[in-house]
CSV table of C-alpha atoms in Angstrom, one decimal:
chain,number,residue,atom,x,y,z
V,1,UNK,CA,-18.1,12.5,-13.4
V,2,UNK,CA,-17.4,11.6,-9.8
V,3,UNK,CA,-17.7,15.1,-7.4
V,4,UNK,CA,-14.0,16.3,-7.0
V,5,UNK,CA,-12.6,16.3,-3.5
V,6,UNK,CA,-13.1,19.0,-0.9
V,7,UNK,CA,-10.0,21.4,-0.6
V,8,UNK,CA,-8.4,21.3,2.4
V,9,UNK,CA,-4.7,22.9,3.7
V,10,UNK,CA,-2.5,20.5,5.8
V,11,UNK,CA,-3.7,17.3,7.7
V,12,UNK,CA,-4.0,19.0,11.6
V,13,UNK,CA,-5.4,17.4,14.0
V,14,UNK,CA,-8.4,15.9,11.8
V,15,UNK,CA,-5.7,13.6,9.9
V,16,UNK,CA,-6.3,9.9,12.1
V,17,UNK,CA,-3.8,6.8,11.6
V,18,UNK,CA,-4.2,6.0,8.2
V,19,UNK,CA,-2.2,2.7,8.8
V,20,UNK,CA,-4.4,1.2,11.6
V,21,UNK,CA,-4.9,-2.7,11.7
V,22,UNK,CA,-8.8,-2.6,11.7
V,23,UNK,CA,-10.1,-1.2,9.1
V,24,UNK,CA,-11.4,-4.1,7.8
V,25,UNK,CA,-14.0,-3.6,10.6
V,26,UNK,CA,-15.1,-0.3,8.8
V,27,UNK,CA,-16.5,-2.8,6.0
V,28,UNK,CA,-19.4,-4.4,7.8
V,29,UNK,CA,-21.5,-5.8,5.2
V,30,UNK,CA,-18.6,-7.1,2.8
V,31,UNK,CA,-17.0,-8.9,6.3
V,32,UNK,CA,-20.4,-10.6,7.0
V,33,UNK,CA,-21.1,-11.7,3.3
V,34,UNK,CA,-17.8,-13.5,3.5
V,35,UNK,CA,-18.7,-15.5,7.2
V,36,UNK,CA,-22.3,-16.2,5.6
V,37,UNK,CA,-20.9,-17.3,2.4
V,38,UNK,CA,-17.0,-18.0,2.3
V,39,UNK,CA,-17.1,-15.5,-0.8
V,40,UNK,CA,-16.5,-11.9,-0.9
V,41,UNK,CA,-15.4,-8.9,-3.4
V,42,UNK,CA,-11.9,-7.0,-2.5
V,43,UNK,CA,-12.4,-3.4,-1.2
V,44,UNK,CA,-9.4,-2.7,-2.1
V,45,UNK,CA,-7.0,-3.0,-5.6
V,46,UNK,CA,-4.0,-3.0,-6.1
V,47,UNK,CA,-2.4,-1.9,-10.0
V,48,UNK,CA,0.5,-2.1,-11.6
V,49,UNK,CA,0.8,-0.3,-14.6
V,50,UNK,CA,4.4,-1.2,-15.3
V,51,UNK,CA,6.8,-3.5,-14.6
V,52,UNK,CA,9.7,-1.0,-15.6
V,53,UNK,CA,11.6,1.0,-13.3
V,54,UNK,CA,13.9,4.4,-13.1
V,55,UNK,CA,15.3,3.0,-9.3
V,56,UNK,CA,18.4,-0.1,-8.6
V,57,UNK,CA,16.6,-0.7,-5.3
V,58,UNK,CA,19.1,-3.9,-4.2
V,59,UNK,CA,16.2,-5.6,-2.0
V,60,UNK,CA,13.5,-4.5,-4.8
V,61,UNK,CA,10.6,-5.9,-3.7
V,62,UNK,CA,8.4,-5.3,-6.9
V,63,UNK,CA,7.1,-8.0,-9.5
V,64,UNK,CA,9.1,-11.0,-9.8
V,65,UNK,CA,11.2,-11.2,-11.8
V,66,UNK,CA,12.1,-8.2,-11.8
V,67,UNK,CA,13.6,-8.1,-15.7
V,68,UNK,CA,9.6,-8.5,-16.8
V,69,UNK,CA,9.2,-5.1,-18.9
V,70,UNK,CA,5.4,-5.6,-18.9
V,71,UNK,CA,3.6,-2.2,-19.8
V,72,UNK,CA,-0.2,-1.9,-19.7
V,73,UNK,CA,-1.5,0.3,-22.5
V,74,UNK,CA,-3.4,2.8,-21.7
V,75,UNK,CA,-6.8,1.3,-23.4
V,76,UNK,CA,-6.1,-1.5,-20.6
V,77,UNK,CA,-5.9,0.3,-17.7
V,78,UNK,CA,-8.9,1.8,-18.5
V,79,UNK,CA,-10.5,-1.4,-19.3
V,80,UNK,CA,-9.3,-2.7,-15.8
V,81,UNK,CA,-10.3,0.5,-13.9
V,82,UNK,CA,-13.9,-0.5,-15.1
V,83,UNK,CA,-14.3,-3.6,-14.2
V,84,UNK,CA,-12.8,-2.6,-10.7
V,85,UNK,CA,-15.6,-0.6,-10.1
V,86,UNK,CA,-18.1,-2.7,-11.5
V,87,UNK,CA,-16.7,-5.6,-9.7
V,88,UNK,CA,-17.6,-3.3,-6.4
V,89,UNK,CA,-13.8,-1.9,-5.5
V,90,UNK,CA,-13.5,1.0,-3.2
V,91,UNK,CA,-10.0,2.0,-3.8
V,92,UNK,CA,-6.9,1.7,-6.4
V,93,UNK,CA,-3.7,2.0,-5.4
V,94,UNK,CA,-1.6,2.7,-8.1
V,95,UNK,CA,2.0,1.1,-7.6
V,96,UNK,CA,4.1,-2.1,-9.0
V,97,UNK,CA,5.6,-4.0,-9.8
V,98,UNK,CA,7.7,-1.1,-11.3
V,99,UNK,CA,7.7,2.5,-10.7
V,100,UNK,CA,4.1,3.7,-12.0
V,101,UNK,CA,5.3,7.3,-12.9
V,102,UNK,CA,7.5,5.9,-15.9
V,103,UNK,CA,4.2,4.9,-17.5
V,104,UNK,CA,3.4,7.8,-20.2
V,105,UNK,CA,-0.3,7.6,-19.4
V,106,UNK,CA,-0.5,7.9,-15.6
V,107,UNK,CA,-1.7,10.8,-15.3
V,108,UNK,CA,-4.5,10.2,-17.8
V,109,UNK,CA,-4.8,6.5,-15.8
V,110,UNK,CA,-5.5,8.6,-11.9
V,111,UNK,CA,-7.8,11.0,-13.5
V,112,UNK,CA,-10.1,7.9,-15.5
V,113,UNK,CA,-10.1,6.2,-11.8
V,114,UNK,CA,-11.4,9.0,-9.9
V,115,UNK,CA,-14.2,9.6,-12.7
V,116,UNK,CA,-14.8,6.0,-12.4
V,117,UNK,CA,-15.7,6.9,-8.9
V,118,UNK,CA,-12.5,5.0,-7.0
V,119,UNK,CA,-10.7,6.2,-4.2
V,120,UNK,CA,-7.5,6.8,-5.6
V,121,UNK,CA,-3.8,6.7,-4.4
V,122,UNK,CA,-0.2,6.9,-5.4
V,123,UNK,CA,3.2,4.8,-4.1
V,124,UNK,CA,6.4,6.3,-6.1
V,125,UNK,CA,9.9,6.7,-5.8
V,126,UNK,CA,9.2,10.3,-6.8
V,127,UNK,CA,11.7,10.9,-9.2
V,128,UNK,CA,9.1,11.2,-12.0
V,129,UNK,CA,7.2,13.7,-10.0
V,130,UNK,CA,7.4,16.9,-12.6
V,131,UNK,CA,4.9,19.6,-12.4
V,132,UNK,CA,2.2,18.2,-14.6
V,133,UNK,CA,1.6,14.9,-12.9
V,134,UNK,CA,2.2,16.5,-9.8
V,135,UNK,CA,-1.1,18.5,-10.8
V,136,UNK,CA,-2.6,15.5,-11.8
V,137,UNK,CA,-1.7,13.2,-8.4
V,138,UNK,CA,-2.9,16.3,-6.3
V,139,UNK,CA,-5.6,16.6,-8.1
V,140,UNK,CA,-7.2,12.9,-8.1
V,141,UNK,CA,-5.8,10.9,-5.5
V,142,UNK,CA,-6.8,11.3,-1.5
V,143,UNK,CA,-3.4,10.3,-0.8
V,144,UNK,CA,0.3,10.1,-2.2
V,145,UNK,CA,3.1,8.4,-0.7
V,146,UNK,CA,7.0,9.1,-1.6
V,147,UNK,CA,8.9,5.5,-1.1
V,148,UNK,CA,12.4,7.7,0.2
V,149,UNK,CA,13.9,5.0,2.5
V,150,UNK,CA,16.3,7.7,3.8
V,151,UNK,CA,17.6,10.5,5.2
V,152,UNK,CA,21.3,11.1,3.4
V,153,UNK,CA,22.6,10.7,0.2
V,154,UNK,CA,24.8,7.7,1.7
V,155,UNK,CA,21.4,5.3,3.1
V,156,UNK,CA,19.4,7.0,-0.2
V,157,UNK,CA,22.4,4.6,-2.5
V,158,UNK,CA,22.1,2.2,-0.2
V,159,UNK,CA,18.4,1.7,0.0
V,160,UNK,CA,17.6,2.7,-3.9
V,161,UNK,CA,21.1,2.4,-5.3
V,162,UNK,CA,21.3,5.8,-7.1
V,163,UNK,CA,23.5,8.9,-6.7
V,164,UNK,CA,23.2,12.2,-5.4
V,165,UNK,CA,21.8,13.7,-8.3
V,166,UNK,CA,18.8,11.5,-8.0
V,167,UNK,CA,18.3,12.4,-4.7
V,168,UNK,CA,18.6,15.8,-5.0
V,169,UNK,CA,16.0,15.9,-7.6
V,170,UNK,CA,13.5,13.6,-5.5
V,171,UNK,CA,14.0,16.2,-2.5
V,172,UNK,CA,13.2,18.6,-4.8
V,173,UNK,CA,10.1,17.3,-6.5
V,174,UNK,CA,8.5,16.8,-3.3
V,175,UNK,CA,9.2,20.2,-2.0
V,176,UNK,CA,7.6,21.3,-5.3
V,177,UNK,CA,4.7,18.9,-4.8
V,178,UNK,CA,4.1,20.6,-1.3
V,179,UNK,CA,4.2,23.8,-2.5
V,180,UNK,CA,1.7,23.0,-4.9
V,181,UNK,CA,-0.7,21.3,-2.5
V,182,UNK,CA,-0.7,24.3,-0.3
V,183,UNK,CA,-1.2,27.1,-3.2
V,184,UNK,CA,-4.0,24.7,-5.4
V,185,UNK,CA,-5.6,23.6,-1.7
V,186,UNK,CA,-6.0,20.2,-2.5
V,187,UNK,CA,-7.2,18.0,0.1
V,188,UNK,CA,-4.1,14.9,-1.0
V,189,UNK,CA,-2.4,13.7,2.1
V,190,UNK,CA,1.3,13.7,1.5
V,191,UNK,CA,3.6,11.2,2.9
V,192,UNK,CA,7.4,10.1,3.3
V,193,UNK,CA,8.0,6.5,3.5
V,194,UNK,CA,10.9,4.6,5.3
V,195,UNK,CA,11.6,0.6,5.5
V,196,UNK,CA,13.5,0.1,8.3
V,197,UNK,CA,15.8,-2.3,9.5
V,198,UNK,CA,19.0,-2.2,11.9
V,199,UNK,CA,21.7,-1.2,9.2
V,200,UNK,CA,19.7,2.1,8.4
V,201,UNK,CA,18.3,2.7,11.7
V,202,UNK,CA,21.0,5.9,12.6
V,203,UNK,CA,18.7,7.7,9.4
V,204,UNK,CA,15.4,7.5,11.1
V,205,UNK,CA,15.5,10.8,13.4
V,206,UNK,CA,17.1,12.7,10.6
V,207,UNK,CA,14.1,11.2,8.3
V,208,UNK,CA,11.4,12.7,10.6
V,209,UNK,CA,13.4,16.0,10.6
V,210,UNK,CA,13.9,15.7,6.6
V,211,UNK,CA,9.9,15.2,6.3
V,212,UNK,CA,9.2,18.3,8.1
V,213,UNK,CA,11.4,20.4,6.3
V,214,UNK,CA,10.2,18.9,3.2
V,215,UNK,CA,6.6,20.2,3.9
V,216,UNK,CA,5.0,16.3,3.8
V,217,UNK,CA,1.7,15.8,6.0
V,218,UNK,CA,3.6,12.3,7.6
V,219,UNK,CA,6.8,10.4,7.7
V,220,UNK,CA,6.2,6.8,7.7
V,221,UNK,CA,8.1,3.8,9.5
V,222,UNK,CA,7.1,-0.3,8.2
V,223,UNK,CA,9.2,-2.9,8.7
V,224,UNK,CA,11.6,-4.0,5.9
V,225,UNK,CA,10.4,-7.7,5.1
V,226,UNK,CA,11.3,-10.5,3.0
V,227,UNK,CA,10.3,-11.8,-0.4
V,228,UNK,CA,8.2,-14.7,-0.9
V,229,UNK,CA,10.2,-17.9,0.5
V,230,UNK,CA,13.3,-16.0,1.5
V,231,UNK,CA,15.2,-15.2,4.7
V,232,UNK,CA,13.5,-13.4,7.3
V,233,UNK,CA,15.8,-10.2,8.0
V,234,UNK,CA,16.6,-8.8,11.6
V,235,UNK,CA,13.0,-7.5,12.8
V,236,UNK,CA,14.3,-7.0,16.2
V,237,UNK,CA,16.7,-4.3,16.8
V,238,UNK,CA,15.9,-2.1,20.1
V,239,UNK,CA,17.7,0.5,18.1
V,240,UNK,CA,15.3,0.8,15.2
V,241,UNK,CA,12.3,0.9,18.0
V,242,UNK,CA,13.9,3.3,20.1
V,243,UNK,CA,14.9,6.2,16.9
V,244,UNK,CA,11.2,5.8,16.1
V,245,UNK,CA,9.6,6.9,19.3
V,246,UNK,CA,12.6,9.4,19.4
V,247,UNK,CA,11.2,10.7,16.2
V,248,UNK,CA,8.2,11.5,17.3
V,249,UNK,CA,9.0,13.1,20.6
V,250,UNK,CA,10.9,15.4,18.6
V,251,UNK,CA,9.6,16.1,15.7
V,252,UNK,CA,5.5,15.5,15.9
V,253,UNK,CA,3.5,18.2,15.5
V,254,UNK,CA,-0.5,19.0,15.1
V,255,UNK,CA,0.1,19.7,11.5
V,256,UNK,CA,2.8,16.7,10.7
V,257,UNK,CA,2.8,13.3,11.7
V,258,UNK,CA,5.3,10.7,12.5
V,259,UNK,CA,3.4,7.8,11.6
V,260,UNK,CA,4.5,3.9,11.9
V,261,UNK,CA,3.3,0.7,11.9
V,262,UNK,CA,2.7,0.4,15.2
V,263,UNK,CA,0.6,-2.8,15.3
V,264,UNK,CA,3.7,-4.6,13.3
V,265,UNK,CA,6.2,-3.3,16.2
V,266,UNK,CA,4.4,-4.4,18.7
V,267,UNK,CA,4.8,-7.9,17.6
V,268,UNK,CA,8.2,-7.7,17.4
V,269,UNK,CA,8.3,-6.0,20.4
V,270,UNK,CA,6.8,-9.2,22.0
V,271,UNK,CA,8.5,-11.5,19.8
V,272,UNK,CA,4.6,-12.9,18.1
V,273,UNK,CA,6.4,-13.1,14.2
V,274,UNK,CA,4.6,-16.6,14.4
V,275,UNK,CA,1.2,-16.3,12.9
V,276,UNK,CA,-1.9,-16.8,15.4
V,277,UNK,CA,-4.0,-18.0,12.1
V,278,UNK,CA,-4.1,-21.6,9.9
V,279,UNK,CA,-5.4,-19.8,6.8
V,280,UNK,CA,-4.9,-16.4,4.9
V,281,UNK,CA,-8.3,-14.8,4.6
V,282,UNK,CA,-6.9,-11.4,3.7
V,283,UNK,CA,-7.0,-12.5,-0.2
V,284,UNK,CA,-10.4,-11.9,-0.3
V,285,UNK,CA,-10.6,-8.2,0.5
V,286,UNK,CA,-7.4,-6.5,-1.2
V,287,UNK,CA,-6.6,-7.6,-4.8
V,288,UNK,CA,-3.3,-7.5,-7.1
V,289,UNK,CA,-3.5,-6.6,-10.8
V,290,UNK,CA,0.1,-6.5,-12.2
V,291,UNK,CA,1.3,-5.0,-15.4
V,292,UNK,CA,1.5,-8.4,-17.4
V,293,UNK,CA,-2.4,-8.4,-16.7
V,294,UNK,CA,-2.5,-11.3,-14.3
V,295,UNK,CA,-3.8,-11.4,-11.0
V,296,UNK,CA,-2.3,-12.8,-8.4
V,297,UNK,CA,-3.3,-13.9,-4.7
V,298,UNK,CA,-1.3,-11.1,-2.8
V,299,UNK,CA,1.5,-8.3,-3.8
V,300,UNK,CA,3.9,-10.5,-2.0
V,301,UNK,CA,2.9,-13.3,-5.2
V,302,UNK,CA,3.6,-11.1,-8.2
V,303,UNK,CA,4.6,-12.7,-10.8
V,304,UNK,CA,5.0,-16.0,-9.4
V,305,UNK,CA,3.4,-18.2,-12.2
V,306,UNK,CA,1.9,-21.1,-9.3
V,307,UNK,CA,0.0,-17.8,-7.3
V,308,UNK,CA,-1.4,-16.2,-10.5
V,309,UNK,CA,-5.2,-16.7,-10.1
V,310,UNK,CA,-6.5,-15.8,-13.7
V,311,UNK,CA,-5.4,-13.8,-16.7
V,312,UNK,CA,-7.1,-10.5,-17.6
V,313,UNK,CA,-6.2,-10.4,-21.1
V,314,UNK,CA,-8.1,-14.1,-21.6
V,315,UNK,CA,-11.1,-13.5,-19.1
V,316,UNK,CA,-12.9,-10.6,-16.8
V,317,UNK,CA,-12.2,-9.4,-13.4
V,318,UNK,CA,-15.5,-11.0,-12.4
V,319,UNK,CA,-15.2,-13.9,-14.1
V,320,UNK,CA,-11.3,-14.6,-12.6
V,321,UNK,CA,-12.7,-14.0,-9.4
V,322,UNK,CA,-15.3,-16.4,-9.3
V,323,UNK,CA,-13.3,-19.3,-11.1
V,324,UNK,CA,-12.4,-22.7,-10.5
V,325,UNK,CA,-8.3,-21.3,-10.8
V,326,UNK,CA,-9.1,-18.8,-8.4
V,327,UNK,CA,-10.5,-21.4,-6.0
V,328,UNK,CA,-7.7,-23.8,-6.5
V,329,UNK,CA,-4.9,-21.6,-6.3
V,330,UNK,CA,-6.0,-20.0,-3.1
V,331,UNK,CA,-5.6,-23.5,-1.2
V,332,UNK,CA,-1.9,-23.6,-2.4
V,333,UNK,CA,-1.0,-20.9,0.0
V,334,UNK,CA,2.0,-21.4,2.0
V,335,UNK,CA,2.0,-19.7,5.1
V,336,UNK,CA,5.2,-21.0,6.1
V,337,UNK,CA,6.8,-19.1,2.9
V,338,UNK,CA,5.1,-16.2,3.3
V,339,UNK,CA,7.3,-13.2,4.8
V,340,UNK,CA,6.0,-12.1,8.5
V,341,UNK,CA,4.1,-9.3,8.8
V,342,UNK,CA,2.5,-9.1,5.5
V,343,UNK,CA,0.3,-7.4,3.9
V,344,UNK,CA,-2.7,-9.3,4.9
V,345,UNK,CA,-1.4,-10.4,8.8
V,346,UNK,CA,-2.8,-7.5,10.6
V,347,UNK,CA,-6.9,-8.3,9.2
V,348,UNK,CA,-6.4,-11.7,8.7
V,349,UNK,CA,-5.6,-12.0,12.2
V,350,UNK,CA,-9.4,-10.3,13.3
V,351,UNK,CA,-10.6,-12.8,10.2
V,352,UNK,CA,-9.5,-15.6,11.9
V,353,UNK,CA,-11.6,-14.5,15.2
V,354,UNK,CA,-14.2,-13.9,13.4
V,355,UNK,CA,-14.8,-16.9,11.1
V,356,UNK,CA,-13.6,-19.4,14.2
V,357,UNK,CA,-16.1,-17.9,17.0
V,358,UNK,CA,-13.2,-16.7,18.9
V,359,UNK,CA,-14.7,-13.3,19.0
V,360,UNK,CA,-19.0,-14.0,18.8
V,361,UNK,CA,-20.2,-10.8,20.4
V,362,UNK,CA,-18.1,-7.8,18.1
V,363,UNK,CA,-20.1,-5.1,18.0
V,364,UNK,CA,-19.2,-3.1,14.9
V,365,UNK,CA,-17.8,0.2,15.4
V,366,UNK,CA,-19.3,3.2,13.1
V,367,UNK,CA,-16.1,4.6,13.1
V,368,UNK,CA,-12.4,3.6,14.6
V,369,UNK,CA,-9.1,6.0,15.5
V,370,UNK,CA,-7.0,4.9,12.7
V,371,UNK,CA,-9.9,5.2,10.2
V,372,UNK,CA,-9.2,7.6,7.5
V,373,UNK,CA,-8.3,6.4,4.3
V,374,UNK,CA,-11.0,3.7,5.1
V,375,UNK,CA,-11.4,2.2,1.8
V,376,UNK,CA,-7.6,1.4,1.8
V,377,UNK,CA,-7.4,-1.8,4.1
């Protein structure tokens, strides 16, 4: 049984940028097995154990398409959570694909991965969070974050297309999850999540106000982006730039954070969208297992059939990764088709100075500023 995490009240001024770019660099050996050998495990996993969903998010950006009602049983999660380990992953983000707290099992699921020994983590909407899986997410995963997208009822329909009863009741599940990290002591890191973009930018003050009164560690700004192959939306409002640093001027504390992605804004800021890299390396480091028990090259591929790279119900973890499909569909990427910013963009970007000699003498850092959370790249 992996050793439970130390208890620990509030984040302070010990809880660093858990969204920084370079983390990769925090993985030393696994980034020089991959420019010795072209091959590498992932660190990091991502799982889906469901495809369904208790959210009407218009712009959903879960597994495609998105009437797939794939549901891993229990006995498979478990299964996959194994051979995660074994395979050498660090961490598992549990998210989708759909909205992991409408599986019957999670809570079961978090506690198996943290015995397996794997950082664990949550991404939900939140409206599932009740009082015993809010034990059980408190009590297994380092860190939790609540997609809420908004500030109002009014940006709350408009972002996740439900009423005010459903918001309500997320409010209130988080201010019950807070409650309950500060009496148990658990050392989870507890965070608010926004997607911005220009037509909700007038809720993203308000949203850093909301997160304190809610009692969350961190409120969270990423872009909005695209799906696979569709139109890139408006990344460059001043407005949405300008509420953020507004945000945390007033509302930033020692004990709660207003967190963004600042590395992503930046490049907007400077109008670098374009990719500085001819190849996605990022694959290699941060795997996608979806609730139909494919893999697929990145979360921005789920569930399309040409990026699936092997099949978990017909052959291991181990041996999908080292197969001939794996190798073949990797060279299919499109980078032209995949969204800006992606999940892979900020690491591949120090990937691509690495393995092209545009950067010779690194000298790895034992530690960096935005390194906590380091196993989730």
């Amino acid at each position: 049984m992996a050793r439970p995490y130390p208890r620990k009240t509030g984040c302070g001024k010990d809880m660093k940028h858990p969204f920084a770019p370079d983390k990769i660099l925090a993985h030393k050996t696994r980034v020089s097995q991959w420019l010795k050998r072209g091959v590498s495990r992932p660190i990091t996993f991502e799982l889906d154990v469901t495809n369904r969903c208790n959210s009407n998010c218009p712009a959903c950006f879960g597994f495609y398409p998105a009437l797939d009602s794939s549901r891993m049983k229990l006995s498979d999660i478990q299964s996959v959570l194994s051979q995660i380990r074994a395979a050498g992953g660090k961490a598992v983000t549990f998210t989708g694909g759909g909205e992991p707290t409408v599986h019957p099992d999670l809570a079961q699921a978090l506690r198996f991965a943290r015995a397996c020994g794997l950082d664990t983590a949550l991404i939900t909407n939140g409206l599932r969070l009740d009082s015993g899986l809010a034990a059980a997410v408190l009590e297994t995963c380092i860190w939790t974050r609540i997609s809420l997208d908004a500030a109002s009822p009014a940006v709350f329909k408009a972002t996740h297309g439900l009423g005010a009863a459903a918001w309500k009741r997320t409010l209130a599940n988080i201010t019950a999850l807070t409650r309950l990290k500060r009496k148990t002591g658990s050392a989870c890191t507890i965070g608010i999540g926004f997607l911005t973009s220009p037509d909700t930018a007038h809720d993203i003050v308000p949203f850093a106000a909301l997160g304190r009164t809610l009692g969350v560690d961190y409120a969270q700004y990423r872009p909005f982006l695209r799906l696979h192959g569709g139109k890139d939306p408006d990344y460059s409002s001043a407005r949405v730039a300008a509420a953020i640093t507004g945000a945390e001027k007033t509302y930033a504390t020692t004990d709660y954070r207003i967190l963004n992605s600042a590395h992503k804004y930046g490049l907007i800021a400077r109008g670098e969208l374009a990719r500085n890299y001819g190849k996605c390396y990022g694959h290699n480091f941060a795997a996608v297992i979806c609730a139909d028990m494919k893999m697929y090259v990145c979360c921005h591929m789920r569930g399309i059939s040409s990026y699936s790279i092997g099949d978990l119900k017909k052959n291991s973890l181990a041996e999908i990764w080292t197969s001939a499909k794996r190798a073949k569909t990797i060279t299919f990427i499109n980078l032209k088709r995949c969204p800006p910013l992606c999940r892979c963009d900020s690491f591949n970007r120090i990937l691509w100075m690495l393995k092209n000699g545009t950067r010779p003498a690194l000298k790895w850092p034992e530690s960096g500023p935005g390194w906590q959370h380091r196993n989730f790249i």
